[in-house]
Coordinates of C-alpha atoms in Angstrom, one line a residue:
X76 CA -39.0 53.9 55.3
X77 CA -40.8 57.1 54.3
X78 CA -41.3 57.8 50.7
X79 CA -40.3 61.3 49.5
X80 CA -41.9 62.9 46.5
X81 CA -39.5 62.4 43.7
X82 CA -41.3 64.1 40.8
X83 CA -41.0 60.8 38.8
X84 CA -43.9 58.5 38.0
X85 CA -44.2 55.7 40.6
X86 CA -45.0 52.0 40.2
X87 CA -45.7 50.1 43.4
X88 CA -44.0 52.7 45.4
X89 CA -40.8 52.8 43.4
X90 CA -39.8 55.5 40.8
X91 CA -39.7 54.9 37.0
X92 CA -37.2 57.0 35.2
X93 CA -37.1 56.9 31.4
X94 CA -34.3 58.0 29.1
X95 CA -35.1 57.2 25.4
X96 CA -35.8 53.5 25.1
X97 CA -34.3 52.7 28.6
X98 CA -36.5 52.7 31.7
X99 CA -35.0 52.4 35.2
X100 CA -37.2 51.0 38.0
X101 CA -36.2 51.6 41.6
X102 CA -34.0 54.0 43.5
X103 CA -30.3 54.3 42.8
X104 CA -29.9 54.7 46.6
X105 CA -30.9 51.1 47.0
X106 CA -28.5 48.1 46.5
X107 CA -30.3 47.0 43.3
X108 CA -32.2 48.6 40.5
X109 CA -34.0 47.3 37.3
X110 CA -33.0 48.4 33.8
X111 CA -35.5 47.7 31.1
X112 CA -34.5 48.4 27.5
X113 CA -37.1 48.4 24.7
X114 CA -35.5 46.5 21.8
X115 CA -38.4 46.6 19.4
X116 CA -41.7 48.4 19.0
X117 CA -44.9 47.7 17.2
X118 CA -47.8 49.8 15.9
X119 CA -51.2 49.5 17.6
X120 CA -53.6 51.7 15.8
X121 CA -51.9 55.1 16.0
X122 CA -49.7 54.3 18.9
X123 CA -46.2 52.8 19.0
X124 CA -45.9 50.4 21.9
X125 CA -43.0 48.3 23.3
X126 CA -42.8 44.8 21.9
X127 CA -39.5 43.1 23.1
X128 CA -38.1 44.4 26.4
X129 CA -34.9 43.2 28.0
X130 CA -35.1 43.3 31.8
X131 CA -31.9 43.3 33.9
X132 CA -31.5 43.3 37.7
X133 CA -28.4 45.3 38.5
X134 CA -26.2 46.3 41.4
X135 CA -26.0 50.0 41.9
X136 CA -22.5 50.0 43.5
X137 CA -20.3 52.0 41.1
X138 CA -17.2 50.1 42.3
X139 CA -18.4 46.9 40.7
X140 CA -17.2 46.3 37.1
X141 CA -20.0 47.1 34.6
X142 CA -20.4 43.5 33.4
X143 CA -20.5 42.1 36.9
X144 CA -23.3 44.6 37.9
X145 CA -25.9 42.5 36.1
X146 CA -27.4 39.9 38.4
X147 CA -30.3 38.6 36.2
X148 CA -31.5 39.2 32.7
X149 CA -34.6 38.2 30.7
X150 CA -36.5 39.2 27.6
X151 CA -40.2 39.8 27.8
X152 CA -43.0 40.5 25.2
X153 CA -44.4 43.9 26.2
X154 CA -43.9 46.4 28.9
X155 CA -46.6 45.0 31.2
X156 CA -44.8 41.6 31.5
X157 CA -41.4 43.3 31.8
X158 CA -42.7 45.5 34.7
X159 CA -44.3 42.4 36.3
X160 CA -41.0 40.4 36.5
X161 CA -39.1 43.6 37.3
X162 CA -41.2 44.2 40.4
X163 CA -40.8 40.6 41.6
X164 CA -37.0 40.5 41.1
X165 CA -36.5 43.9 42.7
X166 CA -38.7 43.1 45.7
X167 CA -36.9 39.8 46.3
X168 CA -33.4 41.3 45.9
X169 CA -34.1 44.2 48.2
X170 CA -35.6 41.9 50.9
X171 CA -32.2 40.0 51.2

């Protein structure tokens, strides 16, 4: 599959799209996408960084009821750990 330039930041070949405190990882054209929601933030020197992040693996099919779209969910400490589990979940789900 060839990757087209999306204009979005990429992580391991998949786009990251941010809207406020919600970050979507993956393409809406695929069967699954990851939704990461920053629940709390902490101050590190002069920077505000994500503290608690809820990670959800979701179906992208709009015909599925909203509550049933969520396949897996977890809460992680920090964006790095959230992205780590997000990539693992999404890679496995898309390989099915």
